[in-house]
Coordinates of C-alpha atoms and ligand atoms in Angstrom, one line a residue:
X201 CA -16.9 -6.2 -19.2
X202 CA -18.6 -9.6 -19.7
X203 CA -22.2 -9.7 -18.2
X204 CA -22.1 -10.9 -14.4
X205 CA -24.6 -13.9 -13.9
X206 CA -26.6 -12.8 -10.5
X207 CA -24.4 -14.3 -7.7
X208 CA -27.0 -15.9 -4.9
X209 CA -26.1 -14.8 -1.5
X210 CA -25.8 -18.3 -0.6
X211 CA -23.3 -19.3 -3.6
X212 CA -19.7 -20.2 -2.7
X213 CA -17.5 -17.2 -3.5
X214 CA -13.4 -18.1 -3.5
X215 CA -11.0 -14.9 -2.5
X216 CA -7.6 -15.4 -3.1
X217 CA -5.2 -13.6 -1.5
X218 CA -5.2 -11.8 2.4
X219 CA -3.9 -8.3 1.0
X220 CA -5.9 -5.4 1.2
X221 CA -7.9 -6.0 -1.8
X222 CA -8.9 -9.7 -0.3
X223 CA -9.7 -8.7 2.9
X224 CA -11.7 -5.6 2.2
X225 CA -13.7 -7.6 -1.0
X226 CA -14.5 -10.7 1.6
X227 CA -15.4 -8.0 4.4
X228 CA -17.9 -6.1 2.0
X229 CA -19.5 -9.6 0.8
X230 CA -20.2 -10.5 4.3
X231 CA -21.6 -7.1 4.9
X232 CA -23.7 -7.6 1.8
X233 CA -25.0 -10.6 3.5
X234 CA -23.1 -13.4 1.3
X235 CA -23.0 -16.6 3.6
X236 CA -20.3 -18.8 2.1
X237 CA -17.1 -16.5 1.6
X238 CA -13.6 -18.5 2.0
X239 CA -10.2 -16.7 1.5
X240 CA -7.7 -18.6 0.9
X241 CA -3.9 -17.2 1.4
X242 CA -0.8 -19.3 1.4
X243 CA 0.8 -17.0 4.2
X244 CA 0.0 -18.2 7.9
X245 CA -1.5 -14.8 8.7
X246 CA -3.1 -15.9 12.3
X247 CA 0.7 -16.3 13.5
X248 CA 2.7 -13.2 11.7
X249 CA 0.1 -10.9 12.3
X250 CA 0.7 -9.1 8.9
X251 CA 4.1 -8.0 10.6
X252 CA 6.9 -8.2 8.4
X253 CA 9.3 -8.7 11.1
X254 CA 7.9 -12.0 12.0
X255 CA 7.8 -13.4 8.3
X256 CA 4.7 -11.8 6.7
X257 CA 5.5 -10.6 3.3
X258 CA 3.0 -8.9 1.4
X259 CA 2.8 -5.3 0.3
X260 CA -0.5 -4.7 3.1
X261 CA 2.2 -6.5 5.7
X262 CA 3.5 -3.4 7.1
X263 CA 4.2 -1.5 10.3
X264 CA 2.1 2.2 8.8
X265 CA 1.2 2.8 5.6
X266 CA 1.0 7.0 4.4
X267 CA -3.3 7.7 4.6
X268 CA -4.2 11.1 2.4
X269 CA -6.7 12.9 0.6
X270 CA -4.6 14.8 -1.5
X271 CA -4.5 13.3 -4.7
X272 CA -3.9 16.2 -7.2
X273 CA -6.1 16.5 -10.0
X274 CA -7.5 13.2 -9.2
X275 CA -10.5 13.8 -7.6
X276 CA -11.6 10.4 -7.7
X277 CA -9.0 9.1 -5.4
X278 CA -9.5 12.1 -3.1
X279 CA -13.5 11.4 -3.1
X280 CA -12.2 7.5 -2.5
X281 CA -10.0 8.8 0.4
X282 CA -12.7 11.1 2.1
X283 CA -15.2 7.7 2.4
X284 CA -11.9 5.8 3.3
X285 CA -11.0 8.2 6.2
X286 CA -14.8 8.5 7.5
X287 CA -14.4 4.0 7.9
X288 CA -11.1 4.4 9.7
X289 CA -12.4 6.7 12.1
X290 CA -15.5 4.8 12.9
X291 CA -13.2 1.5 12.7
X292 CA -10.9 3.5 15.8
X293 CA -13.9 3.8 17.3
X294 CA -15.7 0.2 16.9
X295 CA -11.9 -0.9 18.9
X296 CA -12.5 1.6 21.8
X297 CA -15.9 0.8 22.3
X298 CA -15.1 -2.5 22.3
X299 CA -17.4 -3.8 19.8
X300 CA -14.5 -5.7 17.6
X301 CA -11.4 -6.0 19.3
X302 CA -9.2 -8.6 17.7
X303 CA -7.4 -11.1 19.6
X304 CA -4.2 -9.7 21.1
X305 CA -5.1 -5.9 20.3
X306 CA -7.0 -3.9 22.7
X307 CA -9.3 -1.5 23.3
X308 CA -6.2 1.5 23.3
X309 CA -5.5 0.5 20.3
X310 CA -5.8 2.6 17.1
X311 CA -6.0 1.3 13.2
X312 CA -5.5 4.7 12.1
X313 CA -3.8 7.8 13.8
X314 CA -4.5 10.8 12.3
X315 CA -1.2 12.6 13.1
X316 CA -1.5 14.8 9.5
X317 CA 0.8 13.7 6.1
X318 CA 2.8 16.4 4.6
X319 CA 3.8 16.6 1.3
X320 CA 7.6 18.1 1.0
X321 CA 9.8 19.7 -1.5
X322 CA 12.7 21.1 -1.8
X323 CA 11.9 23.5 -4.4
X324 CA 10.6 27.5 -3.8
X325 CA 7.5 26.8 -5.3
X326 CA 4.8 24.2 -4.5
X327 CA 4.9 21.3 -7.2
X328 CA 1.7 21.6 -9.9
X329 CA -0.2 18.2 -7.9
X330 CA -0.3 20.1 -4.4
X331 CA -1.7 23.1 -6.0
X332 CA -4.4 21.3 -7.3
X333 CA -4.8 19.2 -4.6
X334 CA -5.5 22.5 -2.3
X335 CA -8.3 23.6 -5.5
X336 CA -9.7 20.4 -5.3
X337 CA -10.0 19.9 -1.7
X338 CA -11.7 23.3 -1.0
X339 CA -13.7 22.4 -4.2
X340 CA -15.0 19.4 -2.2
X341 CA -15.9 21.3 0.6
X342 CA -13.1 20.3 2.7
X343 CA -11.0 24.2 3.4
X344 CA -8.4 24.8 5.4
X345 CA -7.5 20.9 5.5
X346 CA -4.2 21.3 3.2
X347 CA -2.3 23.7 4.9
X348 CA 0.8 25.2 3.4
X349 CA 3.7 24.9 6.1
X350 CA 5.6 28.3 5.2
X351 CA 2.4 30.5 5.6
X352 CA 1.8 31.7 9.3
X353 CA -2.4 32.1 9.0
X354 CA -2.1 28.3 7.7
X355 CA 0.4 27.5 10.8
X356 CA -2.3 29.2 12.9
X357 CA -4.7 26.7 11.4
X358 CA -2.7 23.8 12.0
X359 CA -1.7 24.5 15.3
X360 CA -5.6 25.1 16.1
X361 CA -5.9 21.9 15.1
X362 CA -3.6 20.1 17.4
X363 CA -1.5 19.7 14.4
X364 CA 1.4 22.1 15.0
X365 CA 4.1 19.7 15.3
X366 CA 3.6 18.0 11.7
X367 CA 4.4 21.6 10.2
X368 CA 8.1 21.6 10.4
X369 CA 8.7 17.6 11.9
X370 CA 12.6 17.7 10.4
X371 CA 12.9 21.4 12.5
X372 CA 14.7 22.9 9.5
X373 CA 13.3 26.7 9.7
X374 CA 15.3 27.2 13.3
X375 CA 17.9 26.0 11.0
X376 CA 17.4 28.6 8.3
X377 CA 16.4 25.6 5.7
X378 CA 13.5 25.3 3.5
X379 CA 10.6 23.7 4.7
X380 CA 7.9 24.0 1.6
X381 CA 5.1 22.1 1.7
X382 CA 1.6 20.8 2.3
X383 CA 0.3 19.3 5.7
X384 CA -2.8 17.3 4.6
X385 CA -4.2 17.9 8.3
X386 CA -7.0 14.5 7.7
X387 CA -4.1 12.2 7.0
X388 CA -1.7 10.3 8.6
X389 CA -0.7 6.6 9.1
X390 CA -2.5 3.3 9.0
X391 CA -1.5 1.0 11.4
X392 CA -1.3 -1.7 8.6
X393 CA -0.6 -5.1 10.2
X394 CA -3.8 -4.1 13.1
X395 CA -5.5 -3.1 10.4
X396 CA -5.2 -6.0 8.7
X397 CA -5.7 -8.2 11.8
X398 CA -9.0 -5.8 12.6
X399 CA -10.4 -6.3 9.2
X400 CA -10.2 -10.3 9.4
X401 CA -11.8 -10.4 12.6
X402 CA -14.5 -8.3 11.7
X403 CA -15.1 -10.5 8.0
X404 CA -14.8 -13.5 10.6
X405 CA -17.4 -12.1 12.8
X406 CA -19.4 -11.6 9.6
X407 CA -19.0 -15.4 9.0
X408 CA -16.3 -15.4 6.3
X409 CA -13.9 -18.5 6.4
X410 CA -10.5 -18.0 6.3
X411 CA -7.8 -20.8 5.2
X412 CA -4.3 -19.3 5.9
X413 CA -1.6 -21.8 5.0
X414 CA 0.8 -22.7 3.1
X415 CA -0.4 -26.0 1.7
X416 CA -4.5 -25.9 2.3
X417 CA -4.5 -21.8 1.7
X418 CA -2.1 -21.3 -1.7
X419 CA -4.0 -22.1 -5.1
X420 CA -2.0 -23.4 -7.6
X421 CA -4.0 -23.2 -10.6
X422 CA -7.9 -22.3 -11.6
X423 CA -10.6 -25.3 -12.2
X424 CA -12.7 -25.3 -15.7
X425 CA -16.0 -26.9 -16.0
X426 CA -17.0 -28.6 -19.5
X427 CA -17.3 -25.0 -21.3
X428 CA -14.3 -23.4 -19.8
X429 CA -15.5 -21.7 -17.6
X430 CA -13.9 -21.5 -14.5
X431 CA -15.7 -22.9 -11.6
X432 CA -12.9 -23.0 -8.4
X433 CA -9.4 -23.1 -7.7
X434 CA -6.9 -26.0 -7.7
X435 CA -5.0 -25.8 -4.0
X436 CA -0.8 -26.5 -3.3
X437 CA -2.5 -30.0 -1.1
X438 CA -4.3 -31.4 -4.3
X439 CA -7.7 -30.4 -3.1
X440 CA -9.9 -28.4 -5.8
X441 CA -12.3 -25.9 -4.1
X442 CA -15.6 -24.8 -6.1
X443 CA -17.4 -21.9 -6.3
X444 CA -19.6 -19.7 -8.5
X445 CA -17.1 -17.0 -8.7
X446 CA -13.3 -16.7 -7.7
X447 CA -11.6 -13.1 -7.1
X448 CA -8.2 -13.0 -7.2
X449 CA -6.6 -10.6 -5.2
X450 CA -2.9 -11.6 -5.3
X451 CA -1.1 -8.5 -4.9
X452 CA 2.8 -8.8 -6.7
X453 CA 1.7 -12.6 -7.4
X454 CA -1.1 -11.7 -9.3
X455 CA 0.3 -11.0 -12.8
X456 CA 2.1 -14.8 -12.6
X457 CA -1.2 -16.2 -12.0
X458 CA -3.2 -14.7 -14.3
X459 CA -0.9 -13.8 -17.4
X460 CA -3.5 -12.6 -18.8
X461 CA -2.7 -9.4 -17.7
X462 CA 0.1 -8.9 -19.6
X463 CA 0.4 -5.3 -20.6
X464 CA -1.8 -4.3 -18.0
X465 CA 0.0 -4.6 -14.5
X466 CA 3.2 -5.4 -13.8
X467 CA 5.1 -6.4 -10.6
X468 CA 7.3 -4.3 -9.4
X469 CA 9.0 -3.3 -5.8
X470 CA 9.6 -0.2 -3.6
X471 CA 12.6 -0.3 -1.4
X472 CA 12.5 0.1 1.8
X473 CA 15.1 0.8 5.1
X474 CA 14.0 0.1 8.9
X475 CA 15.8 1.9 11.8
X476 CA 15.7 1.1 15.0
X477 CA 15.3 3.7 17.3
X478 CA 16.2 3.1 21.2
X479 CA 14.1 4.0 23.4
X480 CA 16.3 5.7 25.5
X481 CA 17.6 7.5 22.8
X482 CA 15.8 11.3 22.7
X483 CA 14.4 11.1 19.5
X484 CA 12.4 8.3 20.5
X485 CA 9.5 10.5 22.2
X486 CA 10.2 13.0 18.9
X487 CA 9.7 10.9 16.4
X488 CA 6.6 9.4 18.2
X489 CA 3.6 8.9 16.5
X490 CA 1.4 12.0 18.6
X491 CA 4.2 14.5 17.6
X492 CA 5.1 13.5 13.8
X493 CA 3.5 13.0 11.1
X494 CA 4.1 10.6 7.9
X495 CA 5.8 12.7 4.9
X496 CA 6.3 12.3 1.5
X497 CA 9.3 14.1 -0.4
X498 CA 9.5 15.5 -3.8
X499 CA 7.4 12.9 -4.7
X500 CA 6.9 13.3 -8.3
X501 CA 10.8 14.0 -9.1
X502 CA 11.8 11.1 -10.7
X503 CA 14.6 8.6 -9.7
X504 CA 16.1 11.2 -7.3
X505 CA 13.5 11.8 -5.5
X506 CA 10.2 9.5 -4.7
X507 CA 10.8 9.4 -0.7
X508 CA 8.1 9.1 2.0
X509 CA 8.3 8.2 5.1
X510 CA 6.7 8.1 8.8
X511 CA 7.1 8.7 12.4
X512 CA 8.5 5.7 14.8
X513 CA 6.2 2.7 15.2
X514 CA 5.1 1.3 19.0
X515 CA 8.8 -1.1 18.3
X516 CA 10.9 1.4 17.8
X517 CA 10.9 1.4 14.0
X518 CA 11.1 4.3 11.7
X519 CA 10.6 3.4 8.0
X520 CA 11.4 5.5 5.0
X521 CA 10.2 3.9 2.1
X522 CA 12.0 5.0 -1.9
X523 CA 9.9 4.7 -5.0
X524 CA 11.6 7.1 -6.9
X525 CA 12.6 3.8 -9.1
X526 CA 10.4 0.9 -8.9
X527 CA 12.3 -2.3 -9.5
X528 CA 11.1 -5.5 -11.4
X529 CA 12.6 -8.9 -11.1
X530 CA 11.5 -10.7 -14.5
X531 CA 11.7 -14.5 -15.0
X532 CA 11.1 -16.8 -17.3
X533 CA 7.6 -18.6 -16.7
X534 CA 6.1 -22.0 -17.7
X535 CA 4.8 -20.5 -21.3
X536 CA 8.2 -19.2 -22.2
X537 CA 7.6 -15.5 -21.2
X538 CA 9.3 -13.1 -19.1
X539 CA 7.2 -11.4 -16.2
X540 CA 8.3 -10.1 -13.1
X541 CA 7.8 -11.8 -9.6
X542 CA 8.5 -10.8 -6.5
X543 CA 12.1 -11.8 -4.3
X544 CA 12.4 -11.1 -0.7
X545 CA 13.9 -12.0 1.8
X546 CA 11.3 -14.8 2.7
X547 CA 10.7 -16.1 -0.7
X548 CA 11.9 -19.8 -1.3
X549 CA 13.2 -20.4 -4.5
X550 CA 15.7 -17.2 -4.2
X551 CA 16.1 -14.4 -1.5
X552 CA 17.1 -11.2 -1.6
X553 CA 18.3 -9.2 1.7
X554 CA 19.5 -6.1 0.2
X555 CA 18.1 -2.9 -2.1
X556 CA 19.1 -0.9 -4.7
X557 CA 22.8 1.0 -4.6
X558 CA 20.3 3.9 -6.2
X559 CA 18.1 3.5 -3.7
X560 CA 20.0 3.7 -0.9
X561 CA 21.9 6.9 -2.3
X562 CA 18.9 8.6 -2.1
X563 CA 18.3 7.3 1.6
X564 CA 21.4 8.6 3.0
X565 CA 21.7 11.6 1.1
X566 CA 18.1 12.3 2.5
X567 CA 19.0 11.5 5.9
X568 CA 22.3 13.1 5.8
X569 CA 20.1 16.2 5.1
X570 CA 16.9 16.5 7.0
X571 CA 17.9 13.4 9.8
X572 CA 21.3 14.0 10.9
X573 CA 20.6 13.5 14.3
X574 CA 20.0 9.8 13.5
X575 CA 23.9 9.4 12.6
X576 CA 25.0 12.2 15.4
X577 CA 23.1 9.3 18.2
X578 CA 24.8 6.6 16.6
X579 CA 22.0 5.4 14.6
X580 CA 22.0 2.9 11.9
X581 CA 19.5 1.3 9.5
X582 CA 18.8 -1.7 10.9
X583 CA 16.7 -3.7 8.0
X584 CA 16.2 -3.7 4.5
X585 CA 13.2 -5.0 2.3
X586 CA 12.3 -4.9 -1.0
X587 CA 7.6 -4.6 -1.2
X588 CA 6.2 -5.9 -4.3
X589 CA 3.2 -4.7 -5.4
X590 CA 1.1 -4.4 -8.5
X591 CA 1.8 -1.4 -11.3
X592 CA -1.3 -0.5 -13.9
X593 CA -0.1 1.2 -17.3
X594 CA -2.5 3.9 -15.9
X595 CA -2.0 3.8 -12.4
X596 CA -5.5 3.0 -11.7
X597 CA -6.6 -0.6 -9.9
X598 CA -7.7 -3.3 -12.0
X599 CA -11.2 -4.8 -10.9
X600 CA -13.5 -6.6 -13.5
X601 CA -14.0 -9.9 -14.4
X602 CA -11.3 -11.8 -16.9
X603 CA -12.4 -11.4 -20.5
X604 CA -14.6 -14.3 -21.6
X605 CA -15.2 -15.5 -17.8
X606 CA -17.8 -14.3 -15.6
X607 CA -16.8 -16.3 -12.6
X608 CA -13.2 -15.2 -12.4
X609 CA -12.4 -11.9 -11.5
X610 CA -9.4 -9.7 -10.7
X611 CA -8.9 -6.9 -8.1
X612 CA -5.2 -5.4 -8.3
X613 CA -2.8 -3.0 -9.7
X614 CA -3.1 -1.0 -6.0
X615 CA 0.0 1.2 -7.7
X616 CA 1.3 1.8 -4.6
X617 CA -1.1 3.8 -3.1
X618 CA -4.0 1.0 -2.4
X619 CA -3.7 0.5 1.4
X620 CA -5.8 3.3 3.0
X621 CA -8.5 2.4 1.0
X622 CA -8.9 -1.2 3.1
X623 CA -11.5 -0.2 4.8
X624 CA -13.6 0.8 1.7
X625 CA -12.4 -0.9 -1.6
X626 CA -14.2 -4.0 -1.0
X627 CA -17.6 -2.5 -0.9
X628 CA -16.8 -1.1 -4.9
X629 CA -15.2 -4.7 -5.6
X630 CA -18.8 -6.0 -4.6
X631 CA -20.9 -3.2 -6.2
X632 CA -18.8 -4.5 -9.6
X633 CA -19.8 -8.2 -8.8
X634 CA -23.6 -7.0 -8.6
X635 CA -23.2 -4.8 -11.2
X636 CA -24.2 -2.0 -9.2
X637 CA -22.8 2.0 -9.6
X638 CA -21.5 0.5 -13.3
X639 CA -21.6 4.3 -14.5
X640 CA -19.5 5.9 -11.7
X641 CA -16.2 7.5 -12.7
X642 CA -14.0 5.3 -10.4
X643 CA -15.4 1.7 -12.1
X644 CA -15.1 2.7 -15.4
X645 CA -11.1 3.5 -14.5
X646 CA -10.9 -0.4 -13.2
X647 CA -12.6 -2.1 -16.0
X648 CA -10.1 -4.2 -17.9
X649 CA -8.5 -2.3 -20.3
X650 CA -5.3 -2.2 -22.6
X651 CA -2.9 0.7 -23.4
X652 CA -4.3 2.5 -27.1
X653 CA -1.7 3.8 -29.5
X654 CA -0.4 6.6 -29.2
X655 CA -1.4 6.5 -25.1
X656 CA 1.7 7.7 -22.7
X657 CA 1.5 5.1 -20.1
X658 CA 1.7 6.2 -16.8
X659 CA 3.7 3.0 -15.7
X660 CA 5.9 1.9 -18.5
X661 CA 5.8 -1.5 -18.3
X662 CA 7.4 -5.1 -19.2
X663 CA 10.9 -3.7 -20.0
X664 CA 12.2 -7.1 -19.6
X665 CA 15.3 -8.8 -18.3
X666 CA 17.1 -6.4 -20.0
X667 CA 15.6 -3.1 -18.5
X668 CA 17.1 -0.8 -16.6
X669 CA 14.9 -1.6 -13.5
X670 CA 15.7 -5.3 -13.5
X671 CA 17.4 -6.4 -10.1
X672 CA 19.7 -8.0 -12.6
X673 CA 21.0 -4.7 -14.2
X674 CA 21.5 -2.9 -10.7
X675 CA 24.2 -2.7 -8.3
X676 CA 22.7 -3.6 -5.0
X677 CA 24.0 -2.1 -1.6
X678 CA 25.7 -4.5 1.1
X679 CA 25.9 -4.2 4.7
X680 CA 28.2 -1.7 4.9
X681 CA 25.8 0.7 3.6
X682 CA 23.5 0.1 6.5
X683 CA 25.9 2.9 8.5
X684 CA 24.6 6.5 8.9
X685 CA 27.7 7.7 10.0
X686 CA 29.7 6.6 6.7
X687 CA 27.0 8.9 4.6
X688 CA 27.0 11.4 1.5
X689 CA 25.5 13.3 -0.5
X690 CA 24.0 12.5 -4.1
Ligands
FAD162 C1 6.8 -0.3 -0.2 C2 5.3 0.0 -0.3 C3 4.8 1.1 0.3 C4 3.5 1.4 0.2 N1 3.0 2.4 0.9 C5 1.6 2.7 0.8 C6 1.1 3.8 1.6 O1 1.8 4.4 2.3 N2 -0.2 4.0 1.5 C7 -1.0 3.3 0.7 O2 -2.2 3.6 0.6 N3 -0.6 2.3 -0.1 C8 0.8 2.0 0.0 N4 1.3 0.9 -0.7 C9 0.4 0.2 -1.6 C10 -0.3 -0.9 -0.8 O3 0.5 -1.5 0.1 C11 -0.8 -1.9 -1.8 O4 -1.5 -1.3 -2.9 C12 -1.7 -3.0 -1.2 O5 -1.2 -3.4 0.1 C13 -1.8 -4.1 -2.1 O6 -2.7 -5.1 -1.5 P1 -3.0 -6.4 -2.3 O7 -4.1 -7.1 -1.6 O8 -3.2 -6.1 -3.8 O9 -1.6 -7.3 -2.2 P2 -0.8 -7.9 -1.0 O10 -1.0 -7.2 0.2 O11 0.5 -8.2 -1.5 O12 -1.6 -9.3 -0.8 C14 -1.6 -10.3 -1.7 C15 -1.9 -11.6 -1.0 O13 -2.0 -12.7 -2.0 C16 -1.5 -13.8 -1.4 N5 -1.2 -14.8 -2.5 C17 -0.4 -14.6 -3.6 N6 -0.4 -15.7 -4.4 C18 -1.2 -16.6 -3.8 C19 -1.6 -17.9 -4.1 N7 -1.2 -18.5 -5.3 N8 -2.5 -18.5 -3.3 C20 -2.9 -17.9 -2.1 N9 -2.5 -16.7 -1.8 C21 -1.7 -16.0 -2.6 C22 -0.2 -13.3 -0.7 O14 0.3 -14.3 0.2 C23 -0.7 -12.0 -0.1 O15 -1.2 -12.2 1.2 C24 2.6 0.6 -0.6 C25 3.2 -0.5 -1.3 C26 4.5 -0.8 -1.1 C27 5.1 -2.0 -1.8

């Protein structure tokens, strides 16, 4: 890590990018009491509202994102996820007070609901991660918060805890079904795009500038003084902004930007499907937030499994997200070499409306399983989207300053599992820029890094146009997949 110069709290500071890792960086700064904070993002956040219906299209854009402790072995996450949980409480509470309501939210409503995550399989025993995740979280002082479903002093637990309903939410034991698994009774969902919306107002509040468009708001390229060293950031409108230090939060854009992480993170997208549920329909009040909870399933099992999913949000809409492949779309870029950028259905140069055949296999034959009721009422999925977001070799976030540069800095590589810490990752991003905590665990994971010899990356990486993950290589569904009646199994 190259040695930070002291940062003044009244020297200009550039974020790019309105994602989690922006927002929560440019919060923490103006918490810190830096006075001259601007973020610039190229997407018009003030009018989407971070929903993805209305045209927002980053990875922190979202109707709920999954919020957990359990984190395996990793304790660090889980130790991240405890301080995480403990801001989205008090940020429920700062709305019902009152205290920061943003415009067009009210004081009902909630950032985070904690409505419980469980952790399926569909094996007889529980996978190794939720084993040690139970260890761990005892180990931390936190008992009797992972609670395995098929025990009946742990069901006692859960239903003490107001929690009953997230034991069994696809109502398979009547059924005579498995229903193995781990109800992580502090978790539940994020309501992302109020989240989002909350944390802006509050950094605004704080007196961060936001410019959120996309001519003034999208930087094009980085300005160099006489030595090199970068000193601001070139915008799309031809104005160059300056300032003693520029983060770049980009999320899925990131790696394009600065290719300099090459063999670090990669790009790469989860697929997801949107159903509409009516609200006439009577699985509207079941799948409703209060009586289910968000749910992973057999997570860790490769290209078959890697499901998660949620109850139904305050439009209706009940996401299951797949990751069980994560896709890459690799181009060729201005110095010749291939890296993978993200293609959705809102991006200009090319859109994409559709996900992978794989993918949606895996969807139906899920749904076909443990949501037939969704076909048996007539329900389809209504949308489809493809969320880029930012792979590490390692799987761990990337937050340090570029080699050779102290004024440019990166925090990325969220790895799919970034969101729930908005509320907290900004205030590490700025201990990093002051150089404080340098020794703890978590910062030493972020530091720039490249894979060793002989290291098994977590994420392989960069396999190229010619990988098997490239959108190229794989047969995408069509809209005739987007019928629950016409399903089958795997
Ligand atoms: C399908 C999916 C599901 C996920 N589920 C969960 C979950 O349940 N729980 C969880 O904790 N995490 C989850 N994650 C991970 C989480 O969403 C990400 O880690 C996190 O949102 C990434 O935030 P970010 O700020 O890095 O990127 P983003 O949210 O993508 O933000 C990047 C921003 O940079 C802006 N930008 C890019 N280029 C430029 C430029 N040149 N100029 C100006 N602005 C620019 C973009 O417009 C965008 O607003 C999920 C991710 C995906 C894709």
């Amino acid at each position: 890590m190259v040695a930070t110069k002291p940062l003044q709290k009244t020297d200009a500071i550039i974020v790019v990018g309105a994602g989690i890792f922006g927002l929560s960086t440019a919060l923490h700064l103006g918490l810190r009491g830096y006075k001259n904070v601007t973020v610039f993002d190229r997407q018009p956040y003030d009018d989407t509202k971070y929903e993805y219906t209305a045209g927002a299209d980053s990875a922190s854009s979202d109707n709920y994102k999954i919020i957990r402790s359990g984190y395996g072995s990793e304790k660090v996450y889980q130790d991240l996820s405890t301080e995480a949980i403990q801001h989205w409480n008090s940020w429920n509470e700062e709305i019902l007070s009152g205290e920061c309501v943003p415009d067009g939210m009210t004081r009902s409503d909630k950032v985070f609901i904690n409505n419980g995550h469980l952790s399926l399989t569909d094996k007889d025993d529980l996978p190794e991660f939720e084993k040690a995740t139970i260890q761990n979280m005892e180990a931390a002082g936190q008992p009797n918060t992972q609670l395995v479903t098929t025990d009946p002093g742990q069901v006692d637990i859960a239903d003490r805890k107001g929690l009953g309903f997230a034991i069994d939410p696809f109502q398979r034991r009547a059924k005579g079904k498995g229903y193995l698994g781990v109800l992580d009774t502090t978790g539940g969902v994020a309501v992302a795009h109020k989240a989002c919306r909350f944390a802006l107002h509050k950094a605004r509040l704080l007196g961060v500038h936001f410019v959120l468009d996309p001519h003034s708001g999208a930087v094009e390229s980085f300005c160099y003084d006489a030595g090199g060293k970068v000193n601001g950031v070139q915008m799309k409108d031809g104005k160059k902004r300056h300032a003693s230090k520029v983060v770049v939060a980009c999320g899925g854009w990131t790696p394009s930007i600065l290719p300099v992480l090459d063999g670090i993170c990669e790009t790469t997208a989860g697929s997801v499907i949107l159903i509409k549920i009516p609200p006439d329909s009577a699985l509207y009040e079941r799948l409703a937030p209060e009586r289910f909870p968000s749910w992973a399933w057999n997570m860790r099992d490769g290209k078959l499994g890697g499901l998660y999913g949620f109850p139904r949000d305050e439009n209706g809409y009940l996401k299951i997200g797949y990751r069980g492949t994560k896709y890459t779309n690799p181009k060729v870029q201005e110095d010749g070499k291939e890296r993978s950028v993200p293609v959705t259905r809102y991006t200009a140069e090319e859109t994409i409306t559709q996900v992978p055949q794989q993918a949606m296999k895996v969807f139906k034959s899920f749904i076909l399983e443990y949501f037939p009721d969704l076909a048996e009422n007539g329900i389809d999925i209504e949308l489809t989207r493809l969320c880029w977001y930012t792979d590490s070799f390692d799987n761990h976030y990337v937050v340090d300053n570029i080699p050779g540069q102290d004024s440019l800095m990166v925090a990325t590589g969220g790895s799919g599992h970034a969101f729930k810490y908005l509320p907290n990752v900004g205030k590490w991003v700025v201990d990093i820029i002051e150089g404080v905590g340098v020794k703890r665990d978590l910062v030493k994971h972020w530091r720039w890094r490249t894979l060793q010899s002989g290291e098994k990356p977590f994420n392989v990486l960069q396999e190229g146009s010619s990988g098997p993950r490239a959108l190229r290589n794989v047969e995408m569904s069509t809209d005739k997949d987007l019928k629950l009646s016409a399903q089958s199994r795997l």
